[in-house]
Short mmCIF file of C-alpha atoms and ligand atoms in Angstrom, two decimals:
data_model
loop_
_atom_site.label_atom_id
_atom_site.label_comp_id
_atom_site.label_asym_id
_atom_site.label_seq_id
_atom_site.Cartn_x
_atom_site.Cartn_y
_atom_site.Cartn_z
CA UNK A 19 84.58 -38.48 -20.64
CA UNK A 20 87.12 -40.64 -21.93
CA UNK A 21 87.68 -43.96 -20.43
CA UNK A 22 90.57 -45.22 -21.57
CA UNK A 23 94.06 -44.12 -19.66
CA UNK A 24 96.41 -41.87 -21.79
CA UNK A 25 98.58 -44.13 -24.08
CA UNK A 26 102.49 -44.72 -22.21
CA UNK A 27 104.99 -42.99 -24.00
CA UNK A 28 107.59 -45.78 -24.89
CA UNK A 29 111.42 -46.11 -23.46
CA UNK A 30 110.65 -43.75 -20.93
CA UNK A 31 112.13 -44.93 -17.91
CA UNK A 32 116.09 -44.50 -19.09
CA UNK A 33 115.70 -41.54 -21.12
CA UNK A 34 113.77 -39.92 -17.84
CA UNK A 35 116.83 -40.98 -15.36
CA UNK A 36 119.61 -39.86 -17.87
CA UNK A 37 117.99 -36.34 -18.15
CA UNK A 38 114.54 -36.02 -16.16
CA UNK A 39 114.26 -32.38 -17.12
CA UNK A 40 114.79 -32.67 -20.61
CA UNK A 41 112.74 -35.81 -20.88
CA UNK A 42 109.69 -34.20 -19.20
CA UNK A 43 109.59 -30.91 -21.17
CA UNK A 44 109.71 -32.88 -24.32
CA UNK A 45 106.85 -34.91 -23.70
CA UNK A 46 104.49 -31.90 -22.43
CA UNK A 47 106.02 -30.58 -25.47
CA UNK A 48 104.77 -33.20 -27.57
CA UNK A 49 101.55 -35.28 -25.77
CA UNK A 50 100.19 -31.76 -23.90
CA UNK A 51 99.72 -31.66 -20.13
CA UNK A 52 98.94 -35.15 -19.27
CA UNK A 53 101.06 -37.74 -20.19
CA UNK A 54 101.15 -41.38 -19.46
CA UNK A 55 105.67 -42.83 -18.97
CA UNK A 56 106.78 -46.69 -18.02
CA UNK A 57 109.06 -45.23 -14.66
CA UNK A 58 110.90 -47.97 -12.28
CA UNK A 59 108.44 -50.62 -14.20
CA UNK A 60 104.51 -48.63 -13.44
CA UNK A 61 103.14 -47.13 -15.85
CA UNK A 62 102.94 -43.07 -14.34
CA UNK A 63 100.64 -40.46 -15.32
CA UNK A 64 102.49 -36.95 -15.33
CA UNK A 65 99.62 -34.08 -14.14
CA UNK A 66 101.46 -31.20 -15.53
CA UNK A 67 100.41 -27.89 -17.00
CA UNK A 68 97.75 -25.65 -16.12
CA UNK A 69 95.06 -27.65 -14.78
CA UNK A 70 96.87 -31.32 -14.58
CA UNK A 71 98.19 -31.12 -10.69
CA UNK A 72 95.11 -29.67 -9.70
CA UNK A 73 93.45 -32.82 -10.84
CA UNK A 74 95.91 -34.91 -8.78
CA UNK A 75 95.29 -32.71 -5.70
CA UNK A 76 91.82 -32.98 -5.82
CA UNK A 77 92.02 -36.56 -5.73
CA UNK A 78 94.25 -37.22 -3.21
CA UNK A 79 92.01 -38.19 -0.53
CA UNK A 80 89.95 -41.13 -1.89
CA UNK A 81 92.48 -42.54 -4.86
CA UNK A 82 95.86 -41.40 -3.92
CA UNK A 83 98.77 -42.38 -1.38
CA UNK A 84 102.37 -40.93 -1.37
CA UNK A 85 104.13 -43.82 -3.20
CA UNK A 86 106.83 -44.66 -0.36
CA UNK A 87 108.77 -47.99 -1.04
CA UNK A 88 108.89 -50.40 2.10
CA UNK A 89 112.51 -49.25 3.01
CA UNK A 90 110.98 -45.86 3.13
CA UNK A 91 108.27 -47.27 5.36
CA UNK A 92 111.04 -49.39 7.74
CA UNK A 93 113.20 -46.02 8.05
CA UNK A 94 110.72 -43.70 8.90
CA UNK A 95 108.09 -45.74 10.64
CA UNK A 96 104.78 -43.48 11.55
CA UNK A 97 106.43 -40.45 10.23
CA UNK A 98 103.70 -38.11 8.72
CA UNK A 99 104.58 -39.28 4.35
CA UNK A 100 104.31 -42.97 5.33
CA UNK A 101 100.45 -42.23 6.93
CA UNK A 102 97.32 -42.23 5.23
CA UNK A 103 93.26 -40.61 5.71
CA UNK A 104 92.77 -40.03 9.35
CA UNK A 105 96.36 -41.03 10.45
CA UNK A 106 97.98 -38.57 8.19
CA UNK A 107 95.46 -35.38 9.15
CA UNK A 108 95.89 -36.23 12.54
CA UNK A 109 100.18 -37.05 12.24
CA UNK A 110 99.76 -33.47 10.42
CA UNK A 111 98.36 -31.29 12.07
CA UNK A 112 100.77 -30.51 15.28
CA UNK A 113 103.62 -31.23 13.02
CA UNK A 114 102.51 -28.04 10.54
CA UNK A 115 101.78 -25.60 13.93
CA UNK A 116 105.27 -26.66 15.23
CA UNK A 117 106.90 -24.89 12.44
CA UNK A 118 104.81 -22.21 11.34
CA UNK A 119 102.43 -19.27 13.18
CA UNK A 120 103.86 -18.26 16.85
CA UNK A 121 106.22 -20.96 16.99
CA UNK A 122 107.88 -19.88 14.04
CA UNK A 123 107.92 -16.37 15.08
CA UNK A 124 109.54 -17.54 18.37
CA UNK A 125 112.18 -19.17 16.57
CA UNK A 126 113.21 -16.24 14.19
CA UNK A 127 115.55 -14.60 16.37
CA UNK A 128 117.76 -17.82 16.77
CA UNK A 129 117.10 -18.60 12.81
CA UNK A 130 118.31 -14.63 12.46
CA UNK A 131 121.68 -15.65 14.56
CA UNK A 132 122.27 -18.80 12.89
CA UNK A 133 122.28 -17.46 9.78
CA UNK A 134 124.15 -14.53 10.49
CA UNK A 135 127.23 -16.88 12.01
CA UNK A 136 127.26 -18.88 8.74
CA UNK A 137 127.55 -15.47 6.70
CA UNK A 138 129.64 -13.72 8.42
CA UNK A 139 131.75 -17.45 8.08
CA UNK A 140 131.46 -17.15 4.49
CA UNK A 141 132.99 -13.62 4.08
CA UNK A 142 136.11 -14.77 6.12
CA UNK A 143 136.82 -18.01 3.92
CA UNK A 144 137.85 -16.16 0.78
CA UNK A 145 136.68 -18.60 -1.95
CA UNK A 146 134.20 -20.98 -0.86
CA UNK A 147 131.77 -23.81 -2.90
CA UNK A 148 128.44 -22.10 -2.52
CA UNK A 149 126.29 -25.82 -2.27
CA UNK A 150 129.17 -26.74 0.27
CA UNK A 151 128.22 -23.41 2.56
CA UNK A 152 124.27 -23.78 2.33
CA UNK A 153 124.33 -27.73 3.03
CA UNK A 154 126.27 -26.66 6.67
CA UNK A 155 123.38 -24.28 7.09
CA UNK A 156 120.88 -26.18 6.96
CA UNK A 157 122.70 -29.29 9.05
CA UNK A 158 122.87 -26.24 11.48
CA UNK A 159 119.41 -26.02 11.12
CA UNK A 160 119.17 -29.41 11.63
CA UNK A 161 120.55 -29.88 15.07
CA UNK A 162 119.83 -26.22 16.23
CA UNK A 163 116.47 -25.16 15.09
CA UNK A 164 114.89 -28.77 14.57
CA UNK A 165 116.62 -30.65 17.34
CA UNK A 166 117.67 -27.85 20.00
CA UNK A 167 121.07 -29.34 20.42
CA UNK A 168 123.06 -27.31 22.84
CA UNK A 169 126.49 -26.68 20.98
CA UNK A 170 129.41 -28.88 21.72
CA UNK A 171 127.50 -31.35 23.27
CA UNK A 172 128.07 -35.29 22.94
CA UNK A 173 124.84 -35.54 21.09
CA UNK A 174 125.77 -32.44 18.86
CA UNK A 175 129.30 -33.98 18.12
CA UNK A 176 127.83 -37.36 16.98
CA UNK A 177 124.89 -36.16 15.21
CA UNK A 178 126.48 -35.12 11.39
CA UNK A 179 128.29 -38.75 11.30
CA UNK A 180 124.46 -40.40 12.53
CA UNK A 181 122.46 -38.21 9.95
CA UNK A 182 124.86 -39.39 6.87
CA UNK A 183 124.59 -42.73 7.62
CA UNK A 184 121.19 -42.60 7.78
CA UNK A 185 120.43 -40.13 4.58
CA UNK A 186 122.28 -42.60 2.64
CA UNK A 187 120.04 -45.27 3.89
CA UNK A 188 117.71 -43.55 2.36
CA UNK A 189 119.17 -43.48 -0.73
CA UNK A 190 119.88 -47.45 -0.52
CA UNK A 191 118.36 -49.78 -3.43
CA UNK A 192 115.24 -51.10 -1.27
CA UNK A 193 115.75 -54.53 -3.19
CA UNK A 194 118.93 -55.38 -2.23
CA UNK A 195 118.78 -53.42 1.48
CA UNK A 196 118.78 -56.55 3.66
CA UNK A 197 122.35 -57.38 2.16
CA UNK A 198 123.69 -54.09 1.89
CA UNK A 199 125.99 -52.65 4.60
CA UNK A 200 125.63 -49.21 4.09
CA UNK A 201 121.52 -49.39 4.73
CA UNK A 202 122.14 -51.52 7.63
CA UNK A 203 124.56 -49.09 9.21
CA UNK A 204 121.71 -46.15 8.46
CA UNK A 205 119.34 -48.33 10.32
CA UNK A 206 121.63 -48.57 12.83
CA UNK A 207 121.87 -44.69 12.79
CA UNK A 208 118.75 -43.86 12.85
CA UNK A 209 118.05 -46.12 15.74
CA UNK A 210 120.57 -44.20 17.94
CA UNK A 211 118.73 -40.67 16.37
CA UNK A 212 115.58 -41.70 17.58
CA UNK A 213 117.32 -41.99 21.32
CA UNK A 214 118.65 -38.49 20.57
CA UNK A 215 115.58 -37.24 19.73
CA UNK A 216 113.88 -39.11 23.01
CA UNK A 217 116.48 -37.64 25.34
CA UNK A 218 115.81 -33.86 23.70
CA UNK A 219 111.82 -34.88 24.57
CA UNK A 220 112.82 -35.96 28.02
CA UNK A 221 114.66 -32.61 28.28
CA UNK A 222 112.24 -30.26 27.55
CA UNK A 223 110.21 -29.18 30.62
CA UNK A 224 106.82 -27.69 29.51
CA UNK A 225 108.20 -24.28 27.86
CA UNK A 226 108.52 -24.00 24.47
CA UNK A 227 111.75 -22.86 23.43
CA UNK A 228 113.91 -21.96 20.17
CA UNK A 229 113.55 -25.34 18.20
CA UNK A 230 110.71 -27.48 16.48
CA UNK A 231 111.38 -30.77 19.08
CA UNK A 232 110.20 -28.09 22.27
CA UNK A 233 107.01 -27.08 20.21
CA UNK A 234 106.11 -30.68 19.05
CA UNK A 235 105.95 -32.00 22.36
CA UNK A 236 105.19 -28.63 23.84
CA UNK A 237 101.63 -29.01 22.36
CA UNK A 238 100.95 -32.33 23.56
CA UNK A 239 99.22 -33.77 20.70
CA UNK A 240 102.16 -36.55 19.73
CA UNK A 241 103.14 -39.40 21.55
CA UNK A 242 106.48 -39.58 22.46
CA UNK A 243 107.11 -42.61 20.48
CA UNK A 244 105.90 -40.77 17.58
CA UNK A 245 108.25 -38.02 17.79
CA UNK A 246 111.46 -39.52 16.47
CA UNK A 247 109.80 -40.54 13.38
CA UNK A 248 108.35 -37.49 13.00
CA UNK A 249 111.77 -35.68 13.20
CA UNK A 250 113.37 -38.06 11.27
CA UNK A 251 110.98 -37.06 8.15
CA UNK A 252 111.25 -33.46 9.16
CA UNK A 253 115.22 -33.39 9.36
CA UNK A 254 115.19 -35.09 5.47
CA UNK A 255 112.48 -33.03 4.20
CA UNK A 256 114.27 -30.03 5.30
CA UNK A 257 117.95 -30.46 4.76
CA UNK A 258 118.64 -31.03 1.05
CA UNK A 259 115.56 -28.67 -0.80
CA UNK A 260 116.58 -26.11 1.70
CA UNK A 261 120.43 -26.21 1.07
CA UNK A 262 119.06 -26.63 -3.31
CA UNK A 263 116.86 -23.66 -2.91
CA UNK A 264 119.35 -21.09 -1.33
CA UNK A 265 122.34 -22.42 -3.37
CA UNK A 266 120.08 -21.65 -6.90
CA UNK A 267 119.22 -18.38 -5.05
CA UNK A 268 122.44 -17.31 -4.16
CA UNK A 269 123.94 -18.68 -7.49
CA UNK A 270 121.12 -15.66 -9.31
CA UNK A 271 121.76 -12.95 -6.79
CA UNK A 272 125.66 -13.31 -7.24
CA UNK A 273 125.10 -13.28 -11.18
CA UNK A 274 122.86 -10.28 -11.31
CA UNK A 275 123.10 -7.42 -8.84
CA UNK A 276 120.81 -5.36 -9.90
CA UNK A 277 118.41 -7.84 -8.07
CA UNK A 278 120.40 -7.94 -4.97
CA UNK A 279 120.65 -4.34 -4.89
CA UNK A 280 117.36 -3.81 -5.02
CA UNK A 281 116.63 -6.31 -2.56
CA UNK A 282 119.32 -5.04 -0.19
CA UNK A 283 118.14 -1.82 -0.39
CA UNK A 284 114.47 -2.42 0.82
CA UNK A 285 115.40 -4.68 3.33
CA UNK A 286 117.05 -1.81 5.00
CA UNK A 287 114.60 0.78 4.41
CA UNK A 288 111.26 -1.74 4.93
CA UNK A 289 112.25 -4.65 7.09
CA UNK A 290 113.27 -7.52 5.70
CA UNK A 291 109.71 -9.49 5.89
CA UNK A 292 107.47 -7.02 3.90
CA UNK A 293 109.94 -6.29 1.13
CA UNK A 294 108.37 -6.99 -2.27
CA UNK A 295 111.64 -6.79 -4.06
CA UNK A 296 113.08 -9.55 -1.68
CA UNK A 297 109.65 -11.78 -2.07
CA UNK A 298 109.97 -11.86 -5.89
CA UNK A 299 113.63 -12.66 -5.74
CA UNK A 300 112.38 -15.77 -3.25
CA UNK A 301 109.40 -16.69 -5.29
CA UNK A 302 111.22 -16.56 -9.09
CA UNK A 303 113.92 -18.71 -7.38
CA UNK A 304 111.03 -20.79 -6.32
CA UNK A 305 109.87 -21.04 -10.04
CA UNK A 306 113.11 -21.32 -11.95
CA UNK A 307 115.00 -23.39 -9.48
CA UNK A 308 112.24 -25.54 -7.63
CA UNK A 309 114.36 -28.59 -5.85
CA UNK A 310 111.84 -31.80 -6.18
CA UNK A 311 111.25 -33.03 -9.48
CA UNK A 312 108.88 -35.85 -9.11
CA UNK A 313 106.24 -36.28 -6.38
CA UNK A 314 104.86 -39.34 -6.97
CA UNK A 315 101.42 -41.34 -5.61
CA UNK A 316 100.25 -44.59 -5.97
CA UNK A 317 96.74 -45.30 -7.28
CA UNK A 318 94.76 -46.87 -4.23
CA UNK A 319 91.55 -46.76 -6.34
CA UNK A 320 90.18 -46.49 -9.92
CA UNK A 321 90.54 -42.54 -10.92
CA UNK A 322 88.41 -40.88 -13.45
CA UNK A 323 90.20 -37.68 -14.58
CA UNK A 324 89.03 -35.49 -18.01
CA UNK A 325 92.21 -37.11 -19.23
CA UNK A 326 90.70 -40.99 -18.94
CA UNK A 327 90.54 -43.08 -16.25
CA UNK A 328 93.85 -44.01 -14.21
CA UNK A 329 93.64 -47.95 -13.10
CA UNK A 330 93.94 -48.63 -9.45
CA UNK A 331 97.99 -49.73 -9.37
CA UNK A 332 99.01 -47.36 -11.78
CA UNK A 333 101.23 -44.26 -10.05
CA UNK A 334 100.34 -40.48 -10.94
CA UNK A 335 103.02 -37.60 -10.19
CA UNK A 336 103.28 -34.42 -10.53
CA UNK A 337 106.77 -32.42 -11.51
CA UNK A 338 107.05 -28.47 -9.19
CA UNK A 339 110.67 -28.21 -11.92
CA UNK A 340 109.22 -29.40 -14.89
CA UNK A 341 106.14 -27.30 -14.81
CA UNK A 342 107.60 -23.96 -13.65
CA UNK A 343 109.67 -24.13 -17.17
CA UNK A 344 106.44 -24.90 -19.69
CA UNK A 345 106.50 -21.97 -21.95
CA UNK A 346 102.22 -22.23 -21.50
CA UNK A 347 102.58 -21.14 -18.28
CA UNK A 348 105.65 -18.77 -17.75
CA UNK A 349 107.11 -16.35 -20.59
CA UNK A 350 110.48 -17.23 -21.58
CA UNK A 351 110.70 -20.00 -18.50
CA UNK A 352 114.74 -20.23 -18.53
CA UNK A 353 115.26 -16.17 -17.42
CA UNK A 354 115.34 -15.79 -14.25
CA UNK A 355 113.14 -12.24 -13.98
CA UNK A 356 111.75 -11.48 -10.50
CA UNK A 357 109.60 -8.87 -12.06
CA UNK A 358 107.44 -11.41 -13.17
CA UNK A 359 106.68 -11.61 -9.41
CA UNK A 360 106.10 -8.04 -8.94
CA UNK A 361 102.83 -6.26 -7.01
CA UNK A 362 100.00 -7.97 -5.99
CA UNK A 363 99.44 -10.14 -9.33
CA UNK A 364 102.70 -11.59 -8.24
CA UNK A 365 101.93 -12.81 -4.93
CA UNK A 366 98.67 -14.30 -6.61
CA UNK A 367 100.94 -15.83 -9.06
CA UNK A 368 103.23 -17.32 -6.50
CA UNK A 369 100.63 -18.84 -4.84
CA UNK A 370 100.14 -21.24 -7.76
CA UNK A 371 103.69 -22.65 -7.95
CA UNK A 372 104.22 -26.33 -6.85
CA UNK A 373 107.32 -25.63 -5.70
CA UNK A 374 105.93 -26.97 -2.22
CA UNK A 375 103.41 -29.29 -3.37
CA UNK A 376 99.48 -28.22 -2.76
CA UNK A 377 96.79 -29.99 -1.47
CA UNK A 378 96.41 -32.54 1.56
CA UNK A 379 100.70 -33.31 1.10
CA UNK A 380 101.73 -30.03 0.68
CA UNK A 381 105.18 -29.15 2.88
CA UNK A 382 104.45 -27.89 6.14
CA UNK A 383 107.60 -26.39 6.37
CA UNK A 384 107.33 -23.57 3.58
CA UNK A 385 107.00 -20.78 5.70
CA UNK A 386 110.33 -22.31 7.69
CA UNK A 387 112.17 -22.51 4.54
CA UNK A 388 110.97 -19.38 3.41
CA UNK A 389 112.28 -17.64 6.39
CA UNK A 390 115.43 -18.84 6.38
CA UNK A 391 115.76 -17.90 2.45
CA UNK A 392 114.45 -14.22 3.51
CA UNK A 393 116.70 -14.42 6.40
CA UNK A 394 119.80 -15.44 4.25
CA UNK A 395 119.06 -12.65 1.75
CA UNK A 396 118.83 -9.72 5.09
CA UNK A 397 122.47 -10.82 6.14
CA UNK A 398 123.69 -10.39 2.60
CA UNK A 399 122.05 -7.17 2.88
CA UNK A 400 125.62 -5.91 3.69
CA UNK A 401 127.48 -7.76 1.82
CA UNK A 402 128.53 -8.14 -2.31
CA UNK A 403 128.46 -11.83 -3.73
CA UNK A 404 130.05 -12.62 -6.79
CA UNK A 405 130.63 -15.49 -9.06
CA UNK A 406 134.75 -16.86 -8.87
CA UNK A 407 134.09 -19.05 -12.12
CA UNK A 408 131.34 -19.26 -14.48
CA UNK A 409 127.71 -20.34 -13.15
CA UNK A 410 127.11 -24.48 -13.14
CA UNK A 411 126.32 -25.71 -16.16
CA UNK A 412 125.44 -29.16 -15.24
CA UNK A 413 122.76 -29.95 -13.32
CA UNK A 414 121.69 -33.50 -11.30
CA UNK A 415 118.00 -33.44 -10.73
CA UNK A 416 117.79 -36.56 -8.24
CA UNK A 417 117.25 -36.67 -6.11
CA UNK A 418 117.06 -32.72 -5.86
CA UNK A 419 118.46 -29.84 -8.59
CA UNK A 420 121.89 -29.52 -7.37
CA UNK A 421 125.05 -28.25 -9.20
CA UNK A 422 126.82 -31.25 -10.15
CA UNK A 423 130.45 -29.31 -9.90
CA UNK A 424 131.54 -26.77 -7.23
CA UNK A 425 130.10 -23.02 -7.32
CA UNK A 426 132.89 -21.09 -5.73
CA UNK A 427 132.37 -17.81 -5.34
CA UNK A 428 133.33 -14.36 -2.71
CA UNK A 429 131.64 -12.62 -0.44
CA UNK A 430 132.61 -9.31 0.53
CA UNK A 431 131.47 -6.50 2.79
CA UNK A 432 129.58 -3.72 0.12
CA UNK A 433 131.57 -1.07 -0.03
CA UNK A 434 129.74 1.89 1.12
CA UNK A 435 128.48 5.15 -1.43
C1 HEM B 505 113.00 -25.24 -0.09
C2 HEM B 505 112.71 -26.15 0.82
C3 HEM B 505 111.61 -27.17 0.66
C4 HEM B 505 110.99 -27.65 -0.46
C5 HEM B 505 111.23 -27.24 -1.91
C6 HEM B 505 110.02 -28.63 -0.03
C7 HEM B 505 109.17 -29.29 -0.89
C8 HEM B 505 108.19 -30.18 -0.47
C9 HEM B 505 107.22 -30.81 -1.33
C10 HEM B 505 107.11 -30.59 -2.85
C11 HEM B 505 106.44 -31.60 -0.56
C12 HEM B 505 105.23 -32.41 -1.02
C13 HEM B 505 105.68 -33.70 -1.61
C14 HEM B 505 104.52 -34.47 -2.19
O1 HEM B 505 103.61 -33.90 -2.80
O2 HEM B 505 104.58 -35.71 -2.08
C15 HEM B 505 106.94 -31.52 0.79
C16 HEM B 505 106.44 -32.24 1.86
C17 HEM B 505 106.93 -32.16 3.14
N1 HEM B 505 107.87 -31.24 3.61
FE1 HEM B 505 108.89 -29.92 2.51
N2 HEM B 505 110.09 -28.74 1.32
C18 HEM B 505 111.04 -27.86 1.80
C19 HEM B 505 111.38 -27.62 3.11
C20 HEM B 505 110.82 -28.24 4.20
C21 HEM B 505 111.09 -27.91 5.57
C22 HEM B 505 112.01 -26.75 6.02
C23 HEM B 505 110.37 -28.77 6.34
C24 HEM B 505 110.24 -28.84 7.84
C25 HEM B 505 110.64 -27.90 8.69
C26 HEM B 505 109.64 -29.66 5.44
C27 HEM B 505 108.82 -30.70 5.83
C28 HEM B 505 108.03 -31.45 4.96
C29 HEM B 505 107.20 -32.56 5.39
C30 HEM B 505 107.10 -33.13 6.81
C31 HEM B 505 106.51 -33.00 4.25
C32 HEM B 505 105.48 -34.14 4.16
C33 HEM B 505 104.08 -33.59 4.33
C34 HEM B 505 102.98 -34.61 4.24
O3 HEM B 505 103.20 -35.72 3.72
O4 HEM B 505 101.86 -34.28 4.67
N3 HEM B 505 109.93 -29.31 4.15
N4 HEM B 505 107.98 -30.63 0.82
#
């Protein structure tokens, strides 16, 4: 095995933030599936390809730890991405049964009514910004689904102006965050979220209800204290991908369909949750359009991969938009061809996007966002979508693959045969 780490491919840290798509293809292009790129001053190995991320997942346990910066850490206290070993599997595990199995299926009818409101909202606008429409959505989703907020209420009316503050917190420069007033006020915000999020706990009496904060505590395996953090990472994992994922999706559906037809059309005759046509839709969206483009780890122990050893202190990432668009892996990666996604060989094929991560990381909240995708396509079921302008051409990638200029586009009741 070789021993030494794979060479750094020079300038990298610009070129990657100018255009982090471009950059990364080029590179697999020209130093294979592992590469080693200078990024925010540590040298990075990039697991990409065929067999790279399943390298990184494997060693996740004993040499890995999600690479959080401290403001990360201060925001989000014990929430489940800032834990590690033990602390993490145990932060984990009622966190992933509060959104999926039963609880999930308990929460589809008000997912199904939420997302029928916002439709039925978009068809009476006229012309509306497509990134615009899904980001409501999933603030909805938010504060209905996550939170339980009763409508109207004084929690519900302060929460949007609390959660921006506090996203762009998030988004603060962690060196210069003691000085900078727009951190401090997210601090500030999420502070008064975690009371939210207390009084919702203090308000739910033993029965599980429509939203993820009933379940969490409904199970009895977090401490109260816990809870707020663990929203708080929930509510940011959730919002933005979501709102990326079903903007890219409706963006394809409104340029070709023939797919949405199809879709449609099974939905009504199948059920919306077995259709294969709507599935392969979901999953190629998944592929062409996956939101995160860098998951990134810190090296918490000397790792010996076929690719050479990684020193502890060096980072290793792994890239779900990058990869799904190496022409190794996907024929003609730019088309956007559900039929690649087709039969059984397509739902094996699915389950090998990165999309959601894998391994001991991997989102716990893919069969949420899944469902509301699935959900989202059902209520256009009746409906025609249509482009008002041409389809984005430029894209931002960071710190999610958004549109960087309005989508407008119609939506229209389908005229009937
Ligand atoms: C299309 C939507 C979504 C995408 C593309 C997405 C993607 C991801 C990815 C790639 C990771 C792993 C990151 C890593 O390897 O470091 C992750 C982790 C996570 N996601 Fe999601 N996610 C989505 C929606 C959601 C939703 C709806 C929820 C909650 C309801 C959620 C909650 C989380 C949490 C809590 C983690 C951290 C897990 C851990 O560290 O163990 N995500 N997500």
């Amino acid at each position: 095995m070789n021993s030494s780490p794979p060479g750094l491919v020079t300038e990298s840290s610009d070129l990657f933030q100018a255009d982090p798509m471009a950059f990364l293809l080029s590179q697999h292009a020209q130093h294979g599936e592992v590469f080693a790129m200078e990024l925010d001053g540590t040298p990075t190995v990039i697991f990409g390809g065929e067999r790279g991320p399943a390298v990184l997942f494997r060693a996740e346990r004993n040499h890995l730890a999600v690479h959080n910066t401290p403001l990360v850490h201060e925001l989000f206290g014990r929430a489940v991405f800032n834990l590690v070993g033990e602390h993490h599997r145990r932060a984990r595990r009622p966190l992933r049964q509060a959104v999926t199995g039963r609880p999930l299926r308990e929460m589809t009818p008000a997912v199904a009514a939420l997302v029928a409101r916002h439709v039925a909202r978009w068809s009476e606008l006229g012309v509306f910004d497509l990134h615009e429409a899904t980001r409501a959505l999933t603030l909805d989703v938010c504060a209905r689904l996550i939170l339980g907020l009763p409508p109207g209420c004084d929690d519900d009316q302060q929460f949007p102006g609390l959660f921006a503050a506090f996203v762009a917190a998030a988004e603060a420069d962690c060196a210069v965050r003691d000085s900078d007033p727009v951190y401090q006020r997210g601090l500030a915000a999420a502070g008064e979220l975690r009371a939210m999020i207390g009084r919702r706990v203090a308000a739910v009496d033993g029965t599980p209800g429509r939203d993820v904060v009933s379940h969490l505590v409904g199970a009895g395996e977090v401490s109260p204290s816990d809870v707020g953090d663990h929203l708080l990472a929930v509510m940011i994992a959730a919002r933005e991908t979501t709102a990326s994922l079903l903007t890219w999706m409706l963006i394809e559906i409104a340029q070709d369909p023939d797919n949405a037809q199809t879709a449609a059309g099974e939905i009504h005759t199948a059920g919306h949750l077995d259709s294969a046509a709507v599935h392969a839709v979901l999953w190629e969206t998944e592929r062409r359009h996956s939101p995160n483009m860098l998951s990134r780890r810190a090296v918490t122990a000397d790792l010996a991969t076929p690719y050479g050893v990684i020193p502890h202190g060096w980072h290793a990432a792994y890239s779900p938009a990058a990869n799904h668009l190496l022409p190794d892996l996907f024929d003609d990666p730019g088309r956007f061809r559900p039929a690649r996604f087709a039969g059984q060989a397509g739902a094996r094929r699915a389950g090998g996007l990165l999309t959601f991560g894998q391994g001991a990381h991997a989102c716990p909240g893919k069969p949420f966002a899944e469902l509301l995708a699935v959900t989202v396509m059902t209520a256009l079921g009746a409906h025609r979508l249509t482009l008002a302008g041409p389809p984005p051409e430029q894209v931002r990638y960071l710190p999610v693959k958004i549109p960087a200029c309005p989508v407008r586009a119609v939506l229209r009741p389908r005229s009937r045969p």
